Amino acid sequence: MATPMVLAESVYKCFGRLEVLRGINLSVAPREVLCIVGPSGSGKSTFLRCINHLEKIDGGRLSVDGELVGYRQRGDKIYELPDREVCRKRAEIGMVFQRFNLFPHMTALENIMEAPLRVKGEAQKAVEERGRALLKRVGLADKVDVYPNHLSGGQQQRVAIARALAMQPKLMLFDEPTSALDPELVGEVLDVMRGLAQDGMTMVVVTHEMGFAREVGDSLVFMDGGVIVESGSPREVLSNPQHERTRSFLSKVL
Amino acid sequence: MSTGSDAISDPTFPAAQRPDAIKAIPVRHPWRWVAAVVVLAFAAAVIYTFATAPGLQWSVVGQFLFYPEILRGILVTLELTAIAMVIGVVLGVILAVMRLSVNPIVSSVSWFYIWFFRGTPVLVQIFFWFNIGSILPYLHIGIPFTHLFWIGTTNKIITPLLAAILGLGLNEAAYMSEIVRAGIISVDTGQTEAAQALGMTRVLVMRRIVLPQAMRVIIPPTGNETISMLKTSSLAYIATVGELFFIQKEISNFNYDIIELAIVASIWYLAMTSVLTFGQYYLERYFARGASRLLPPTPLQRLRRLLFHFHDPPPVGPFEPPPIYEERLR
């Protein structure tokens, strides 16, 4: 069996006295699309942020592509990774945020080129070419020199996806990518994500879009109160939930 | 259910043309006119009183306005302001970043610096540097545990100009660091997260993402500080630096035309701050790019609008009939 892209073993996380994650176990295979659903406050966004070490886990083990997140193991001892190493690993994981978080003082193309140029130190020309190609891929070839403020929410989110892809990540994390969008604009973002999944990108998607989860997801977990209540193939879980909590949640959102 | 053609023929709202703009007789505001006249009359009286003051010799003002010594003093004032502001901004950014550091020692040192330099008068600070030779006659700079060192007389190293620069610059840094810190805090944390998620290091995030956005908040008060510094630099006269205020005072000590020379200095200070105000506007426009959809008008554009287009209605584009949708319920 291939190394899982993401492997979580009883991952535990607390903010002060509040336990946000209480033993998460899951595994995401390469090229798999995992959707995480659940009510707000269930810890699903926190878990996503732990995967690229934006949050530090307090217990358990979490690894990406066979390597621990934020730590290095030598024998029985675990060493904290220095900042530089953490950054290097983050560069291999793309992340898309609910509120886009594009850099407002840079044009769409500059947003995309920033990290490949400054973090990876790639050549200007190659990066620019790739940036333009990515913008074309997300259907924004004509918005190259436009500042984020002049773009609609859907367009901004597509630029944000292109920005993450420019680093040529091996894993993409989506944190409720369509929750801040007008209903009319959700489709264009989901289309881009669907295309990514078809191209074989490994994706972990926190979402409320059950239609997307059913159609694109290879697996689905339902989280509540910091634990995974139910998991399985999206079709099974969504149409035949086993657990009472899952049933009551789905009856409200479907 | 009706068809679209009904909407066109609806006589109560013909969709094919734009209604005329409202032409109403405006409300009169007599009290606004009264207030304007009163204020103008008062201002005129004040100006007249001073302009025709019997002891005031305008010819002396004219005589010294472009006096070479005065012009040289202006250059020193500008030099002093520029160097002190550069020190203030650079040290201010460093102090602000230190203040926000996770290292408690580093952040408390920054806090202490600000507390000390903001809490003592700048005049005293200049005076301190100017007289430091009396307590430290020699300055040693050396590498510890070696015999390599350099020694010099304090009074030769800390010239009056350097004393003024140190006093003004170090004091300014304390104020600037608070301005910079406010700017850094104003940037959304999502920006830092997005940059970190792309693998950017802390330094890179600060330099490329946070500081450029903080500039929009930092620039206006910094312009204010620069204008303030231009005038505060006159305190350097206590260190006998030959800047504008010191020079005009030297001249009036000699000819006793105190007010006339004060007016000369004031005219130049006003001229210089006016130029700075103008420059600040364009700097703000530059850093507003991407932040707002429409750039604010330049002072010139504003003046033009005030003078020639004050009462113009806002511009309207050519009329395009709205699309007609089918009405489902009637």
Coordinates of C-alpha atoms in Angstrom, one line a residue:
Chain A
M1 CA 0.0 0.0 0.0
A2 CA 1.3 3.4 -0.9
T3 CA 2.2 6.0 1.9
P4 CA -1.0 7.9 2.7
M5 CA -0.8 11.6 1.8
V6 CA -2.3 12.5 5.1
L7 CA -2.4 10.2 8.1
A8 CA -3.9 11.3 11.4
E9 CA -3.7 9.1 14.5
S10 CA -5.7 10.2 17.5
V11 CA -5.0 13.9 16.8
Y12 CA -5.8 16.0 19.8
K13 CA -5.9 19.8 20.0
C14 CA -7.1 22.3 22.6
F15 CA -7.3 26.0 22.9
G16 CA -6.8 26.7 26.6
R17 CA -9.4 24.5 28.3
L18 CA -11.5 24.1 25.2
E19 CA -10.9 20.7 23.5
V20 CA -11.3 21.3 19.8
L21 CA -10.1 17.9 18.4
R22 CA -10.5 14.9 20.6
G23 CA -8.8 12.0 18.8
I24 CA -9.1 12.2 15.0
N25 CA -8.1 9.2 13.0
L26 CA -8.2 9.3 9.3
S27 CA -6.1 8.7 6.2
V28 CA -6.1 10.2 2.8
A29 CA -4.5 8.3 -0.1
P30 CA -2.7 10.0 -2.9
R31 CA -5.2 11.3 -5.6
E32 CA -8.0 11.0 -3.1
V33 CA -10.6 13.7 -2.4
L34 CA -11.7 13.8 1.2
C35 CA -14.6 16.0 2.2
I36 CA -15.1 17.0 5.8
V37 CA -18.6 18.1 6.8
G38 CA -20.1 19.1 10.1
P39 CA -21.6 21.9 12.1
S40 CA -19.6 25.0 12.8
G41 CA -17.4 24.6 15.9
S42 CA -17.0 20.9 15.2
G43 CA -13.2 21.3 14.7
K44 CA -13.1 20.6 11.0
S45 CA -11.3 23.9 10.1
T46 CA -8.9 23.5 13.0
F47 CA -8.0 20.0 11.8
L48 CA -7.4 21.3 8.3
R49 CA -5.1 24.1 9.7
C50 CA -3.2 21.5 11.7
I51 CA -2.3 19.7 8.5
N52 CA 0.0 22.5 7.3
H53 CA 1.0 23.5 10.9
L54 CA -0.9 26.8 11.0
E55 CA -2.1 25.2 14.3
K56 CA 0.1 23.0 16.5
I57 CA -1.4 19.7 17.6
D58 CA -1.2 18.9 21.3
G59 CA -1.4 15.1 21.1
G60 CA -1.4 12.1 18.7
R61 CA 0.4 11.9 15.4
L62 CA -0.2 13.7 12.2
S63 CA 1.9 13.1 9.1
V64 CA 1.9 14.3 5.5
D65 CA 3.4 12.1 2.9
G66 CA 5.1 9.9 5.5
E67 CA 6.7 12.8 7.5
L68 CA 5.5 14.2 10.8
V69 CA 3.9 17.6 10.6
G70 CA 6.1 20.1 12.6
Y71 CA 8.4 17.5 14.1
R72 CA 11.1 15.1 13.2
Q73 CA 11.5 11.7 14.7
R74 CA 15.0 10.2 15.5
G75 CA 14.7 6.9 17.3
D76 CA 12.3 7.4 20.2
K77 CA 12.9 11.2 20.4
I78 CA 10.8 13.8 18.7
Y79 CA 12.4 17.1 17.8
E80 CA 10.5 20.3 17.0
L81 CA 11.3 21.5 13.5
P82 CA 12.9 24.9 13.0
D83 CA 10.9 27.6 11.4
R84 CA 12.7 27.3 8.1
E85 CA 11.8 23.6 7.8
V86 CA 8.2 24.3 8.7
C87 CA 8.0 26.9 5.9
R88 CA 9.6 24.5 3.4
K89 CA 7.0 21.8 4.2
R90 CA 4.1 24.3 4.0
A91 CA 5.3 25.3 0.6
E92 CA 4.4 21.8 -0.6
I93 CA 0.8 22.1 0.6
G94 CA -1.6 24.5 -1.0
M95 CA -4.4 26.1 1.0
V96 CA -7.5 28.0 0.0
F97 CA -9.3 30.1 2.6
Q98 CA -12.9 30.9 3.2
R99 CA -12.2 34.6 2.9
F100 CA -9.8 34.3 -0.1
N101 CA -7.0 36.3 1.6
L102 CA -5.6 37.6 -1.7
F103 CA -2.9 40.2 -1.2
P104 CA -4.8 43.4 -2.0
H105 CA -1.6 45.4 -3.0
M106 CA -0.7 43.0 -5.8
T107 CA -2.5 42.3 -9.1
A108 CA -3.9 38.8 -9.8
L109 CA -0.7 37.7 -11.6
E110 CA 1.6 39.2 -8.9
N111 CA -0.4 37.3 -6.2
I112 CA 0.3 34.1 -8.1
M113 CA 3.9 34.8 -8.8
E114 CA 4.9 36.0 -5.3
A115 CA 5.6 32.7 -3.6
P116 CA 7.3 30.8 -6.5
L117 CA 9.6 33.8 -6.9
R118 CA 10.3 34.6 -3.2
V119 CA 10.0 31.2 -1.6
K120 CA 11.2 28.8 -4.2
G121 CA 13.5 31.3 -5.9
E122 CA 12.4 30.3 -9.4
A123 CA 13.2 32.3 -12.5
Q124 CA 10.9 35.3 -13.2
K125 CA 10.1 34.2 -16.8
A126 CA 9.1 30.7 -16.0
V127 CA 6.9 31.8 -13.1
E128 CA 5.2 34.4 -15.2
E129 CA 4.4 31.9 -17.9
R130 CA 3.1 29.4 -15.4
G131 CA 1.0 32.2 -13.7
R132 CA -0.6 33.2 -16.9
A133 CA -1.4 29.6 -17.7
L134 CA -2.9 29.1 -14.3
L135 CA -5.1 32.2 -14.6
K136 CA -6.2 30.8 -18.0
R137 CA -7.0 27.5 -16.4
V138 CA -9.3 29.0 -13.8
G139 CA -10.9 31.1 -16.6
L140 CA -9.4 34.5 -15.7
A141 CA -6.9 35.0 -18.6
D142 CA -8.3 38.6 -19.0
K143 CA -7.8 39.5 -15.3
V144 CA -4.0 39.2 -15.2
D145 CA -3.3 42.9 -14.2
V146 CA -6.4 43.4 -12.1
Y147 CA -6.3 44.1 -8.4
P148 CA -8.3 41.8 -6.1
N149 CA -10.7 44.5 -5.1
H150 CA -11.9 44.8 -8.7
L151 CA -12.8 41.1 -8.8
S152 CA -16.0 39.4 -7.7
G153 CA -15.8 36.9 -4.8
G154 CA -15.9 34.0 -7.2
Q155 CA -13.1 35.4 -9.3
Q156 CA -11.0 36.2 -6.2
Q157 CA -11.4 32.6 -5.0
R158 CA -10.3 31.3 -8.4
V159 CA -7.2 33.5 -8.2
A160 CA -6.6 32.2 -4.7
I161 CA -6.7 28.6 -6.1
A162 CA -4.4 29.5 -8.9
R163 CA -2.0 31.1 -6.3
A164 CA -1.9 27.9 -4.3
L165 CA -1.4 25.8 -7.5
A166 CA 1.5 27.9 -8.6
M167 CA 3.6 26.3 -5.9
Q168 CA 2.9 22.9 -7.5
P169 CA 1.7 21.4 -4.2
K170 CA 1.2 17.7 -3.6
L171 CA -1.8 18.3 -1.5
M172 CA -4.5 21.0 -1.5
L173 CA -6.5 22.0 1.5
F174 CA -9.8 23.9 1.1
D175 CA -11.3 25.7 4.1
E176 CA -15.0 26.3 3.2
P177 CA -14.0 27.8 -0.2
T178 CA -17.5 28.7 -1.2
S179 CA -19.0 29.8 2.1
A180 CA -18.3 33.5 1.6
L181 CA -19.7 33.6 -1.9
D182 CA -23.0 34.7 -3.4
P183 CA -25.0 31.6 -4.4
E184 CA -24.7 32.6 -8.0
L185 CA -20.8 32.5 -7.8
V186 CA -20.5 29.1 -6.0
G187 CA -20.6 27.1 -9.2
E188 CA -17.6 28.7 -10.9
V189 CA -15.4 27.9 -8.0
L190 CA -16.7 24.3 -7.6
D191 CA -16.1 23.8 -11.4
V192 CA -12.4 24.7 -10.9
M193 CA -12.1 22.3 -7.9
R194 CA -13.9 19.5 -9.9
G195 CA -11.3 20.0 -12.6
L196 CA -8.5 19.7 -10.1
A197 CA -9.9 16.5 -8.7
Q198 CA -10.2 15.0 -12.2
D199 CA -6.5 15.8 -12.8
G200 CA -5.6 13.7 -9.8
M201 CA -4.9 16.3 -7.1
T202 CA -5.1 15.0 -3.5
M203 CA -7.6 17.3 -1.8
V204 CA -9.0 17.7 1.7
V205 CA -12.1 19.9 1.5
V206 CA -14.0 21.3 4.4
T207 CA -17.4 22.2 2.9
H208 CA -21.1 22.6 3.2
E209 CA -21.7 21.8 -0.4
M210 CA -23.2 18.3 -0.1
G211 CA -23.8 18.1 -3.9
F212 CA -20.1 18.6 -4.5
A213 CA -19.1 16.1 -1.8
R214 CA -21.4 13.5 -3.3
E215 CA -20.2 14.0 -6.8
V216 CA -16.5 14.7 -6.5
G217 CA -15.5 13.3 -3.1
D218 CA -14.0 9.8 -2.8
S219 CA -14.7 9.7 0.9
L220 CA -16.5 11.8 3.5
V221 CA -16.2 12.3 7.2
F222 CA -18.8 13.9 9.4
M223 CA -17.4 15.6 12.4
D224 CA -19.0 17.0 15.5
G225 CA -17.7 18.0 18.9
G226 CA -14.1 17.3 17.9
V227 CA -14.6 13.7 16.9
I228 CA -15.4 11.9 13.7
V229 CA -19.0 10.7 14.1
E230 CA -19.2 8.8 10.8
S231 CA -17.2 8.2 7.7
G232 CA -17.4 6.3 4.5
S233 CA -18.2 6.9 0.8
P234 CA -20.1 10.2 0.3
R235 CA -23.0 8.5 -1.3
E236 CA -23.4 6.0 1.6
V237 CA -23.1 8.6 4.4
L238 CA -25.3 11.2 2.8
S239 CA -28.1 8.9 1.6
N240 CA -28.0 6.4 4.5
P241 CA -26.5 8.0 7.6
Q242 CA -26.1 5.4 10.4
H243 CA -25.8 7.8 13.3
E244 CA -28.5 9.9 14.8
R245 CA -26.3 13.0 15.0
T246 CA -25.5 12.7 11.3
R247 CA -29.1 12.3 10.4
S248 CA -30.3 15.4 12.2
F249 CA -27.4 17.5 10.7
L250 CA -28.1 16.3 7.2
S251 CA -31.8 16.8 7.5
K252 CA -31.1 20.5 8.1
V253 CA -28.6 21.1 5.3
L254 CA -29.9 18.9 2.5
Chain B
M1 CA -49.3 36.2 -17.3
S2 CA -48.4 39.0 -19.7
T3 CA -45.8 39.3 -22.4
G4 CA -42.9 41.7 -22.6
S5 CA -44.7 44.0 -25.1
D6 CA -47.1 45.0 -22.3
A7 CA -44.3 46.5 -20.3
I8 CA -43.2 48.7 -23.2
S9 CA -46.7 50.0 -23.8
D10 CA -47.4 50.7 -20.2
P11 CA -48.2 54.4 -20.2
T12 CA -47.4 55.1 -16.6
F13 CA -43.7 54.3 -16.9
P14 CA -42.3 54.6 -20.4
A15 CA -39.2 52.4 -20.2
A16 CA -37.7 53.7 -23.5
Q17 CA -36.5 57.0 -22.2
R18 CA -34.9 58.4 -19.1
P19 CA -37.0 60.9 -17.1
D20 CA -35.7 64.5 -17.0
A21 CA -33.6 65.5 -14.0
I22 CA -35.6 67.3 -11.3
K23 CA -35.5 71.0 -11.7
A24 CA -36.6 72.5 -8.3
I25 CA -36.0 76.0 -6.9
P26 CA -33.3 75.4 -4.2
V27 CA -33.8 76.3 -0.6
R28 CA -32.2 79.6 0.3
H29 CA -29.7 79.7 3.2
P30 CA -29.4 83.4 4.3
W31 CA -27.6 82.5 7.6
R32 CA -24.8 80.8 5.7
W33 CA -24.2 84.1 4.0
V34 CA -24.3 86.0 7.2
A35 CA -21.8 83.6 8.8
A36 CA -19.5 83.9 5.9
V37 CA -19.5 87.7 6.0
V38 CA -18.9 87.8 9.8
V39 CA -16.0 85.4 9.6
L40 CA -14.4 87.3 6.6
A41 CA -14.8 90.7 8.3
F42 CA -13.1 89.4 11.4
A43 CA -10.3 87.8 9.5
A44 CA -9.8 91.0 7.5
A45 CA -9.7 93.1 10.6
V46 CA -7.0 90.9 12.2
I47 CA -4.9 90.9 9.0
Y48 CA -5.3 94.7 8.6
T49 CA -4.2 95.4 12.2
F50 CA -1.0 93.4 11.8
A51 CA -0.2 94.4 8.3
T52 CA -0.4 98.2 9.1
A53 CA 1.2 97.9 12.6
P54 CA 3.1 101.2 13.0
G55 CA 6.3 99.5 14.2
L56 CA 6.4 96.9 11.5
Q57 CA 8.9 97.5 8.6
W58 CA 7.8 95.4 5.7
S59 CA 10.8 96.6 3.8
V60 CA 13.1 94.7 6.3
V61 CA 11.1 91.5 5.7
G62 CA 11.6 91.9 2.0
Q63 CA 15.3 92.7 2.5
F64 CA 16.0 89.5 4.5
L65 CA 13.7 87.1 2.8
F66 CA 16.3 86.0 0.3
Y67 CA 19.4 86.9 2.4
P68 CA 22.1 84.3 1.7
E69 CA 22.5 83.4 5.4
I70 CA 18.8 82.8 5.7
L71 CA 18.9 80.6 2.6
R72 CA 21.8 78.6 4.1
G73 CA 19.7 78.2 7.3
I74 CA 16.9 76.8 5.2
L75 CA 19.2 74.2 3.8
V76 CA 20.4 73.2 7.2
T77 CA 16.8 72.9 8.4
L78 CA 15.9 70.7 5.5
E79 CA 19.0 68.5 6.1
L80 CA 18.2 68.2 9.8
T81 CA 14.6 67.3 9.2
A82 CA 15.5 64.7 6.5
I83 CA 18.2 63.0 8.5
A84 CA 16.2 63.0 11.7
M85 CA 13.1 61.6 9.9
V86 CA 15.2 58.8 8.3
I87 CA 16.6 57.8 11.6
G88 CA 13.1 58.1 13.1
V89 CA 11.4 55.9 10.5
V90 CA 14.2 53.2 10.3
L91 CA 14.6 52.9 14.0
G92 CA 10.8 53.2 14.4
V93 CA 10.1 50.2 12.2
I94 CA 12.8 48.2 14.1
L95 CA 11.3 49.2 17.5
A96 CA 7.7 48.4 16.3
V97 CA 8.8 44.9 15.1
M98 CA 10.6 44.4 18.4
R99 CA 7.6 45.5 20.3
L100 CA 5.5 42.8 18.5
S101 CA 8.1 40.2 19.0
V102 CA 7.3 36.9 20.8
N103 CA 10.5 37.3 22.8
P104 CA 9.5 39.1 26.1
I105 CA 12.9 40.7 26.6
V106 CA 13.0 42.2 23.1
S107 CA 9.5 43.6 23.4
S108 CA 10.1 45.1 26.8
V109 CA 13.3 46.8 25.7
S110 CA 11.3 48.4 22.9
W111 CA 8.6 49.4 25.4
F112 CA 11.2 51.0 27.7
Y113 CA 12.8 52.9 24.9
I114 CA 9.4 54.4 23.9
W115 CA 8.5 55.2 27.5
F116 CA 11.8 57.0 28.0
F117 CA 12.2 58.9 24.8
R118 CA 8.5 59.9 24.5
G119 CA 8.5 60.9 28.2
T120 CA 11.2 63.5 28.1
P121 CA 11.2 66.8 26.2
V122 CA 13.1 66.8 23.0
L123 CA 14.7 70.1 23.9
V124 CA 16.2 68.4 27.0
Q125 CA 17.4 65.5 24.8
I126 CA 19.2 67.8 22.4
F127 CA 20.7 69.6 25.3
F128 CA 21.8 66.3 26.7
W129 CA 23.6 65.2 23.6
F130 CA 25.1 68.6 23.1
N131 CA 26.7 68.6 26.6
I132 CA 27.5 64.9 26.8
G133 CA 31.2 65.7 26.5
S134 CA 31.1 67.1 30.0
I135 CA 30.4 63.6 31.5
L136 CA 32.1 61.4 28.9
P137 CA 35.1 63.4 27.7
Y138 CA 36.4 60.4 25.6
L139 CA 34.6 57.8 23.5
H140 CA 36.1 54.3 23.2
I141 CA 34.9 51.8 20.7
G142 CA 36.7 48.5 21.0
I143 CA 36.3 44.8 20.5
P144 CA 36.0 43.1 23.9
F145 CA 39.0 40.9 25.1
T146 CA 41.3 42.4 22.5
H147 CA 43.5 45.4 22.3
L148 CA 41.8 46.7 19.2
F149 CA 40.1 49.9 20.0
W150 CA 39.5 53.4 18.8
I151 CA 39.3 56.4 21.0
G152 CA 38.2 60.0 20.3
T153 CA 37.3 63.2 22.0
T154 CA 33.6 63.4 22.5
N155 CA 33.3 67.0 21.6
K156 CA 35.0 66.4 18.3
I157 CA 32.7 63.4 17.4
I158 CA 29.4 64.8 18.7
T159 CA 29.3 68.1 16.8
P160 CA 26.4 70.4 17.4
L161 CA 24.7 69.1 14.2
L162 CA 25.1 65.5 15.4
A163 CA 23.8 66.4 18.8
A164 CA 20.7 67.8 17.2
I165 CA 20.3 64.9 14.9
L166 CA 20.6 62.4 17.8
G167 CA 18.1 64.3 19.9
L168 CA 15.5 64.8 17.2
G169 CA 16.0 61.4 15.5
L170 CA 16.0 59.2 18.6
N171 CA 12.9 61.1 20.0
E172 CA 11.1 60.7 16.6
A173 CA 11.8 57.0 16.6
A174 CA 9.7 56.5 19.7
Y175 CA 6.7 58.2 18.1
M176 CA 7.3 56.5 14.7
S177 CA 7.4 53.1 16.3
E178 CA 3.9 53.6 17.7
I179 CA 2.7 54.7 14.3
V180 CA 4.3 51.7 12.6
R181 CA 2.9 49.3 15.2
A182 CA -0.6 50.6 14.6
G183 CA -0.1 50.1 10.9
I184 CA 1.1 46.5 11.3
I185 CA -1.8 45.6 13.7
S186 CA -4.3 47.0 11.1
V187 CA -3.4 44.4 8.6
D188 CA -5.8 41.5 8.6
T189 CA -4.4 38.3 10.2
G190 CA -5.7 36.3 7.2
Q191 CA -3.0 38.0 5.1
T192 CA -0.3 36.6 7.4
E193 CA -1.9 33.2 7.4
A194 CA -2.2 33.1 3.6
A195 CA 1.4 34.1 3.2
Q196 CA 2.6 31.5 5.8
A197 CA 0.5 28.8 4.1
L198 CA 2.5 29.6 0.9
G199 CA 5.7 28.8 2.8
M200 CA 6.9 32.3 3.4
T201 CA 9.2 32.9 6.4
R202 CA 8.3 35.4 9.1
V203 CA 10.7 38.0 7.7
L204 CA 9.4 37.6 4.2
V205 CA 5.8 37.9 5.3
M206 CA 6.6 41.1 7.2
R207 CA 8.6 42.6 4.3
R208 CA 6.4 41.6 1.3
I209 CA 2.9 41.3 2.7
V210 CA 2.3 43.1 6.0
L211 CA 4.5 46.2 5.8
P212 CA 3.4 47.3 2.3
Q213 CA -0.3 47.1 3.4
A214 CA 0.5 48.8 6.7
M215 CA 2.0 51.7 4.7
R216 CA -1.5 52.9 3.9
V217 CA -2.1 53.5 7.6
I218 CA 1.4 54.6 8.3
I219 CA 1.8 57.3 5.6
P220 CA -0.7 60.0 6.8
P221 CA 0.6 60.3 10.3
T222 CA 4.2 60.1 9.1
G223 CA 3.6 63.1 6.8
N224 CA 2.2 64.8 9.9
E225 CA 5.4 63.9 11.8
T226 CA 7.6 65.2 9.0
I227 CA 5.8 68.5 9.0
S228 CA 6.0 68.6 12.8
M229 CA 9.7 67.7 12.6
L230 CA 10.4 70.6 10.2
K231 CA 9.3 73.0 12.8
T232 CA 10.6 71.1 15.8
S233 CA 14.1 71.2 14.2
S234 CA 14.2 74.9 15.3
L235 CA 14.9 73.5 18.8
A236 CA 18.4 72.7 17.4
Y237 CA 19.2 76.3 18.0
I238 CA 20.0 75.3 21.6
A239 CA 22.9 73.3 20.2
T240 CA 24.0 76.3 18.1
V241 CA 23.2 74.6 14.9
G242 CA 22.9 77.1 12.0
E243 CA 19.4 76.3 11.0
L244 CA 16.7 78.8 10.0
F245 CA 15.5 79.8 13.4
F246 CA 19.1 80.1 14.8
I247 CA 20.2 82.3 11.8
Q248 CA 17.2 84.6 12.0
K249 CA 17.8 85.0 15.7
E250 CA 21.5 85.8 15.1
I251 CA 20.5 88.5 12.7
S252 CA 17.9 90.0 14.9
N253 CA 20.2 90.0 17.9
F254 CA 22.3 92.3 15.7
N255 CA 19.7 94.6 14.2
Y256 CA 16.8 94.3 16.8
D257 CA 14.2 93.7 14.0
I258 CA 12.9 90.8 16.0
I259 CA 9.3 90.5 14.5
E260 CA 10.4 91.2 11.0
L261 CA 12.9 88.3 11.0
A262 CA 10.4 86.1 12.8
I263 CA 8.1 86.8 9.9
V264 CA 10.8 85.9 7.4
A265 CA 11.3 82.6 9.2
S266 CA 7.6 81.9 9.3
I267 CA 7.2 82.6 5.6
W268 CA 9.8 80.0 4.9
Y269 CA 8.5 77.5 7.4
L270 CA 5.0 77.9 5.8
A271 CA 6.4 77.5 2.3
M272 CA 8.2 74.3 3.2
T273 CA 5.3 72.7 5.1
S274 CA 3.1 73.5 2.1
V275 CA 5.4 71.6 -0.3
L276 CA 5.4 68.7 2.1
T277 CA 1.6 68.6 2.4
F278 CA 1.5 68.5 -1.4
G279 CA 4.0 65.6 -1.6
Q280 CA 2.2 63.6 1.1
Y281 CA -0.9 63.6 -1.1
Y282 CA 0.8 61.9 -3.9
L283 CA 2.5 59.4 -1.6
E284 CA -0.9 58.4 -0.2
R285 CA -2.3 57.9 -3.7
Y286 CA 0.6 55.6 -4.5
F287 CA 0.0 53.3 -1.5
A288 CA -3.7 53.3 -2.0
R289 CA -3.4 51.3 -5.2
G290 CA -5.4 48.2 -5.0
A291 CA -7.1 49.3 -1.8
S292 CA -9.8 51.5 -3.1
R293 CA -11.5 51.4 -6.5
L294 CA -11.2 55.1 -7.2
L295 CA -8.1 57.0 -6.3
P296 CA -8.8 60.2 -4.4
P297 CA -8.5 63.3 -6.5
T298 CA -5.2 65.2 -6.4
P299 CA -5.1 68.7 -4.8
L300 CA -5.0 70.2 -8.3
Q301 CA -8.0 68.2 -9.5
R302 CA -9.9 69.2 -6.4
L303 CA -9.1 72.9 -6.9
R304 CA -10.2 72.7 -10.5
R305 CA -13.5 71.1 -9.5
L306 CA -14.0 73.7 -6.7
L307 CA -13.4 76.6 -9.0
F308 CA -15.1 75.5 -12.3
H309 CA -17.4 72.6 -11.7
F310 CA -18.8 73.2 -8.2
H311 CA -22.4 73.2 -9.2
D312 CA -22.2 70.7 -12.1
P313 CA -24.4 67.7 -11.7
P314 CA -22.5 64.4 -11.6
P315 CA -21.7 63.1 -15.0
V316 CA -24.2 60.6 -16.5
G317 CA -23.6 58.2 -19.3
P318 CA -25.7 57.8 -22.4
F319 CA -29.1 56.3 -21.8
E320 CA -29.5 52.6 -22.3
P321 CA -33.0 51.2 -22.0
P322 CA -33.3 48.7 -19.2
P323 CA -33.9 45.1 -20.3
I324 CA -37.5 44.0 -20.2
Y325 CA -38.3 41.0 -18.1
E326 CA -41.5 39.0 -18.4
E327 CA -43.8 39.7 -15.5
R328 CA -45.1 36.5 -14.1
L329 CA -47.8 37.8 -11.8
R330 CA -50.0 40.7 -12.5

